[in-house]
PDB file of C-alpha atoms in Angstrom:
ATOM      1  CA  UNK Z  28      20.388 -49.143 -12.528  1.00 51.00           C
ATOM      2  CA  UNK Z  29      22.451 -46.192 -13.668  1.00 50.00           C
ATOM      3  CA  UNK Z  30      22.732 -44.833 -10.093  1.00 51.00           C
ATOM      4  CA  UNK Z  31      23.719 -48.255  -8.808  1.00 45.00           C
ATOM      5  CA  UNK Z  32      26.440 -48.585 -11.463  1.00 41.00           C
ATOM      6  CA  UNK Z  33      27.709 -45.074 -10.685  1.00 45.00           C
ATOM      7  CA  UNK Z  34      27.873 -45.918  -6.984  1.00 42.00           C
ATOM      8  CA  UNK Z  35      29.827 -49.110  -7.697  1.00 38.00           C
ATOM      9  CA  UNK Z  36      32.295 -47.216  -9.905  1.00 39.00           C
ATOM     10  CA  UNK Z  37      32.794 -44.535  -7.238  1.00 40.00           C
ATOM     11  CA  UNK Z  38      33.384 -47.185  -4.557  1.00 40.00           C
ATOM     12  CA  UNK Z  39      35.774 -49.104  -6.809  1.00 41.00           C
ATOM     13  CA  UNK Z  40      37.815 -45.998  -7.676  1.00 40.00           C
ATOM     14  CA  UNK Z  41      37.857 -44.944  -4.011  1.00 43.00           C
ATOM     15  CA  UNK Z  42      39.104 -48.381  -2.972  1.00 43.00           C
ATOM     16  CA  UNK Z  43      41.836 -48.300  -5.631  1.00 41.00           C
ATOM     17  CA  UNK Z  44      42.963 -44.848  -4.507  1.00 40.00           C
ATOM     18  CA  UNK Z  45      43.048 -45.861  -0.850  1.00 43.00           C
ATOM     19  CA  UNK Z  46      44.969 -49.036  -1.703  1.00 45.00           C
ATOM     20  CA  UNK Z  47      47.525 -47.071  -3.743  1.00 42.00           C
ATOM     21  CA  UNK Z  48      48.127 -44.809  -0.740  1.00 47.00           C
ATOM     22  CA  UNK Z  49      48.843 -47.746   1.575  1.00 52.00           C
ATOM     23  CA  UNK Z  50      52.547 -48.412   1.900  1.00 70.00           C
ATOM     24  CA  UNK Z  51      54.179 -51.522   3.191  1.00 86.00           C
ATOM     25  CA  UNK Z  52      56.811 -50.700   5.790  1.00 87.00           C
ATOM     26  CA  UNK Z  53      60.337 -51.772   4.939  1.00 92.00           C
ATOM     27  CA  UNK Z  54      62.430 -53.857   7.359  1.00 93.00           C
ATOM     28  CA  UNK Z  55      64.463 -50.695   8.018  1.00 93.00           C
ATOM     29  CA  UNK Z  56      61.353 -48.723   8.974  1.00 95.00           C
ATOM     30  CA  UNK Z  57      60.058 -51.567  11.135  1.00 96.00           C
ATOM     31  CA  UNK Z  58      63.416 -51.850  12.911  1.00 97.00           C
ATOM     32  CA  UNK Z  59      63.415 -48.163  13.792  1.00 97.00           C
ATOM     33  CA  UNK Z  60      59.776 -48.173  14.948  1.00 97.00           C
ATOM     34  CA  UNK Z  61      60.493 -51.257  17.078  1.00 98.00           C
ATOM     35  CA  UNK Z  62      63.150 -49.258  18.976  1.00 98.00           C
ATOM     36  CA  UNK Z  63      60.696 -46.434  19.660  1.00 98.00           C
ATOM     37  CA  UNK Z  64      58.014 -48.845  20.862  1.00 98.00           C
ATOM     38  CA  UNK Z  65      60.536 -50.494  23.199  1.00 98.00           C
ATOM     39  CA  UNK Z  66      61.559 -47.062  24.511  1.00 99.00           C
ATOM     40  CA  UNK Z  67      57.942 -46.112  25.118  1.00 98.00           C
ATOM     41  CA  UNK Z  68      57.340 -49.363  27.038  1.00 98.00           C
ATOM     42  CA  UNK Z  69      60.536 -48.959  29.101  1.00 99.00           C
ATOM     43  CA  UNK Z  70      59.671 -45.372  29.999  1.00 99.00           C
ATOM     44  CA  UNK Z  71      56.185 -46.362  31.064  1.00 98.00           C
ATOM     45  CA  UNK Z  72      57.692 -49.044  33.342  1.00 98.00           C
ATOM     46  CA  UNK Z  73      59.887 -46.350  34.917  1.00 97.00           C
ATOM     47  CA  UNK Z  74      63.064 -47.933  33.524  1.00 98.00           C
ATOM     48  CA  UNK Z  75      65.377 -45.139  32.336  1.00 98.00           C
ATOM     49  CA  UNK Z  76      68.268 -47.566  31.750  1.00 97.00           C
ATOM     50  CA  UNK Z  77      66.169 -49.706  29.381  1.00 98.00           C
ATOM     51  CA  UNK Z  78      64.854 -46.539  27.695  1.00 99.00           C
ATOM     52  CA  UNK Z  79      68.459 -45.399  27.151  1.00 98.00           C
ATOM     53  CA  UNK Z  80      69.345 -48.614  25.296  1.00 98.00           C
ATOM     54  CA  UNK Z  81      67.566 -47.059  22.307  1.00 99.00           C
ATOM     55  CA  UNK Z  82      70.547 -44.703  22.046  1.00 99.00           C
ATOM     56  CA  UNK Z  83      73.958 -45.704  20.755  1.00 99.00           C
ATOM     57  CA  UNK Z  84      76.269 -46.223  23.726  1.00 98.00           C
ATOM     58  CA  UNK Z  85      78.974 -43.870  22.477  1.00 98.00           C
ATOM     59  CA  UNK Z  86      80.587 -40.589  23.549  1.00 98.00           C
ATOM     60  CA  UNK Z  87      79.632 -38.837  20.306  1.00 97.00           C
ATOM     61  CA  UNK Z  88      75.826 -39.114  20.407  1.00 98.00           C
ATOM     62  CA  UNK Z  89      74.016 -35.782  20.663  1.00 98.00           C
ATOM     63  CA  UNK Z  90      70.830 -34.766  22.465  1.00 97.00           C
ATOM     64  CA  UNK Z  91      69.450 -31.307  21.700  1.00 97.00           C
ATOM     65  CA  UNK Z  92      66.723 -30.023  24.017  1.00 93.00           C
ATOM     66  CA  UNK Z  93      66.985 -26.974  26.242  1.00 91.00           C
ATOM     67  CA  UNK Z  94      70.750 -27.380  25.777  1.00 93.00           C
ATOM     68  CA  UNK Z  95      73.133 -29.721  23.957  1.00 96.00           C
ATOM     69  CA  UNK Z  96      74.274 -32.920  25.689  1.00 95.00           C
ATOM     70  CA  UNK Z  97      76.962 -35.156  24.266  1.00 98.00           C
ATOM     71  CA  UNK Z  98      77.600 -38.786  25.014  1.00 98.00           C
ATOM     72  CA  UNK Z  99      75.531 -41.665  26.315  1.00 98.00           C
ATOM     73  CA  UNK Z 100      76.586 -41.235  29.956  1.00 97.00           C
ATOM     74  CA  UNK Z 101      75.634 -37.549  30.009  1.00 97.00           C
ATOM     75  CA  UNK Z 102      72.317 -38.367  28.342  1.00 96.00           C
ATOM     76  CA  UNK Z 103      71.435 -40.969  30.990  1.00 97.00           C
ATOM     77  CA  UNK Z 104      72.495 -38.615  33.798  1.00 96.00           C
ATOM     78  CA  UNK Z 105      70.301 -35.833  32.364  1.00 95.00           C
ATOM     79  CA  UNK Z 106      67.308 -38.170  32.199  1.00 96.00           C
ATOM     80  CA  UNK Z 107      67.882 -39.294  35.800  1.00 96.00           C
ATOM     81  CA  UNK Z 108      68.174 -35.667  36.960  1.00 95.00           C
ATOM     82  CA  UNK Z 109      65.103 -34.446  35.067  1.00 94.00           C
ATOM     83  CA  UNK Z 110      62.964 -37.505  35.870  1.00 96.00           C
ATOM     84  CA  UNK Z 111      64.020 -38.563  39.392  1.00 96.00           C
ATOM     85  CA  UNK Z 112      60.992 -40.757  40.113  1.00 95.00           C
ATOM     86  CA  UNK Z 113      58.082 -42.560  38.497  1.00 95.00           C
ATOM     87  CA  UNK Z 114      55.672 -39.640  39.027  1.00 95.00           C
ATOM     88  CA  UNK Z 115      58.033 -37.243  37.257  1.00 96.00           C
ATOM     89  CA  UNK Z 116      58.319 -39.691  34.350  1.00 97.00           C
ATOM     90  CA  UNK Z 117      54.564 -39.975  33.850  1.00 98.00           C
ATOM     91  CA  UNK Z 118      53.249 -41.927  30.873  1.00 98.00           C
ATOM     92  CA  UNK Z 119      54.912 -41.431  27.489  1.00 98.00           C
ATOM     93  CA  UNK Z 120      53.242 -41.795  24.122  1.00 98.00           C
ATOM     94  CA  UNK Z 121      54.652 -41.281  20.627  1.00 98.00           C
ATOM     95  CA  UNK Z 122      52.469 -40.368  17.647  1.00 97.00           C
ATOM     96  CA  UNK Z 123      52.597 -39.251  14.020  1.00 97.00           C
ATOM     97  CA  UNK Z 124      55.846 -41.142  13.452  1.00 97.00           C
ATOM     98  CA  UNK Z 125      57.378 -40.708  10.026  1.00 97.00           C
ATOM     99  CA  UNK Z 126      60.473 -42.693   9.083  1.00 97.00           C
ATOM    100  CA  UNK Z 127      62.701 -41.432   6.270  1.00 97.00           C
ATOM    101  CA  UNK Z 128      65.490 -43.850   5.315  1.00 96.00           C
ATOM    102  CA  UNK Z 129      68.644 -41.993   4.265  1.00 97.00           C
ATOM    103  CA  UNK Z 130      70.559 -45.083   3.159  1.00 96.00           C
ATOM    104  CA  UNK Z 131      70.975 -48.671   4.381  1.00 96.00           C
ATOM    105  CA  UNK Z 132      72.588 -47.586   7.660  1.00 98.00           C
ATOM    106  CA  UNK Z 133      70.862 -44.326   8.577  1.00 98.00           C
ATOM    107  CA  UNK Z 134      67.283 -43.115   8.936  1.00 98.00           C
ATOM    108  CA  UNK Z 135      65.547 -39.998  10.219  1.00 99.00           C
ATOM    109  CA  UNK Z 136      62.352 -40.133  12.248  1.00 98.00           C
ATOM    110  CA  UNK Z 137      60.072 -37.230  13.023  1.00 98.00           C
ATOM    111  CA  UNK Z 138      57.152 -37.435  15.385  1.00 98.00           C
ATOM    112  CA  UNK Z 139      55.308 -36.090  18.375  1.00 98.00           C
ATOM    113  CA  UNK Z 140      55.389 -37.078  22.009  1.00 98.00           C
ATOM    114  CA  UNK Z 141      52.931 -36.643  24.852  1.00 98.00           C
ATOM    115  CA  UNK Z 142      53.911 -37.025  28.480  1.00 97.00           C
ATOM    116  CA  UNK Z 143      50.927 -37.481  30.778  1.00 97.00           C
ATOM    117  CA  UNK Z 144      51.757 -36.390  34.341  1.00 97.00           C
ATOM    118  CA  UNK Z 145      49.855 -35.005  37.292  1.00 94.00           C
ATOM    119  CA  UNK Z 146      50.245 -31.313  38.092  1.00 95.00           C
ATOM    120  CA  UNK Z 147      52.387 -32.023  41.144  1.00 93.00           C
ATOM    121  CA  UNK Z 148      54.911 -33.827  38.916  1.00 93.00           C
ATOM    122  CA  UNK Z 149      55.081 -30.969  36.411  1.00 92.00           C
ATOM    123  CA  UNK Z 150      51.902 -31.481  34.421  1.00 95.00           C
ATOM    124  CA  UNK Z 151      51.496 -32.782  30.912  1.00 97.00           C
ATOM    125  CA  UNK Z 152      54.101 -32.069  28.260  1.00 96.00           C
ATOM    126  CA  UNK Z 153      53.869 -32.221  24.492  1.00 97.00           C
ATOM    127  CA  UNK Z 154      56.437 -31.676  21.804  1.00 98.00           C
ATOM    128  CA  UNK Z 155      57.991 -32.746  18.561  1.00 98.00           C
ATOM    129  CA  UNK Z 156      61.219 -34.539  17.831  1.00 99.00           C
ATOM    130  CA  UNK Z 157      63.563 -35.531  15.060  1.00 99.00           C
ATOM    131  CA  UNK Z 158      65.894 -38.476  15.516  1.00 99.00           C
ATOM    132  CA  UNK Z 159      68.778 -39.804  13.470  1.00 99.00           C
ATOM    133  CA  UNK Z 160      69.141 -43.575  13.717  1.00 99.00           C
ATOM    134  CA  UNK Z 161      72.231 -45.578  12.827  1.00 99.00           C
ATOM    135  CA  UNK Z 162      72.216 -49.293  12.110  1.00 98.00           C
ATOM    136  CA  UNK Z 163      74.833 -50.812  14.437  1.00 98.00           C
ATOM    137  CA  UNK Z 164      75.917 -54.331  15.361  1.00 97.00           C
ATOM    138  CA  UNK Z 165      73.428 -54.024  18.249  1.00 97.00           C
ATOM    139  CA  UNK Z 166      70.577 -52.968  15.935  1.00 98.00           C
ATOM    140  CA  UNK Z 167      69.102 -49.557  15.196  1.00 99.00           C
ATOM    141  CA  UNK Z 168      70.256 -46.892  17.665  1.00 99.00           C
ATOM    142  CA  UNK Z 169      69.606 -43.164  18.050  1.00 99.00           C
ATOM    143  CA  UNK Z 170      72.721 -41.046  17.443  1.00 99.00           C
ATOM    144  CA  UNK Z 171      71.104 -37.578  17.295  1.00 99.00           C
ATOM    145  CA  UNK Z 172      67.959 -36.561  19.205  1.00 99.00           C
ATOM    146  CA  UNK Z 173      66.445 -33.097  18.778  1.00 98.00           C
ATOM    147  CA  UNK Z 174      63.406 -32.773  21.030  1.00 97.00           C
ATOM    148  CA  UNK Z 175      61.407 -29.610  21.709  1.00 95.00           C
TER     149      UNK Z 175
END
């Protein structure tokens, strides 16, 4: 009986601890994640233009990768140049996403990406990213993208 009671207490405490660690996502966090999921789906359809709608269409957005690009048009042109066809684009997956709201209109997201491609198209690629999102009239949009 004593062992049974001890086991029940351990299970109960474990369940309480696990429940306390669960966090309900805020509407802000859900809005940002929704953009990333839409980008992932667009990329995997081979649709760079739809992927780019996750970025604010403005001349002052910044993309930091192997060099710094400024503006939505330059960003789209870089993507088209670096990923000229469906094979080069491969299949994109995001993981380990962590959203950090800064205030009501801005949030930072960190995460990892994996690009699955055949060797002929450049092979697989993995990296990390940090994104700054701004809440606009068109919804949440990326204004700074630092991807390595």
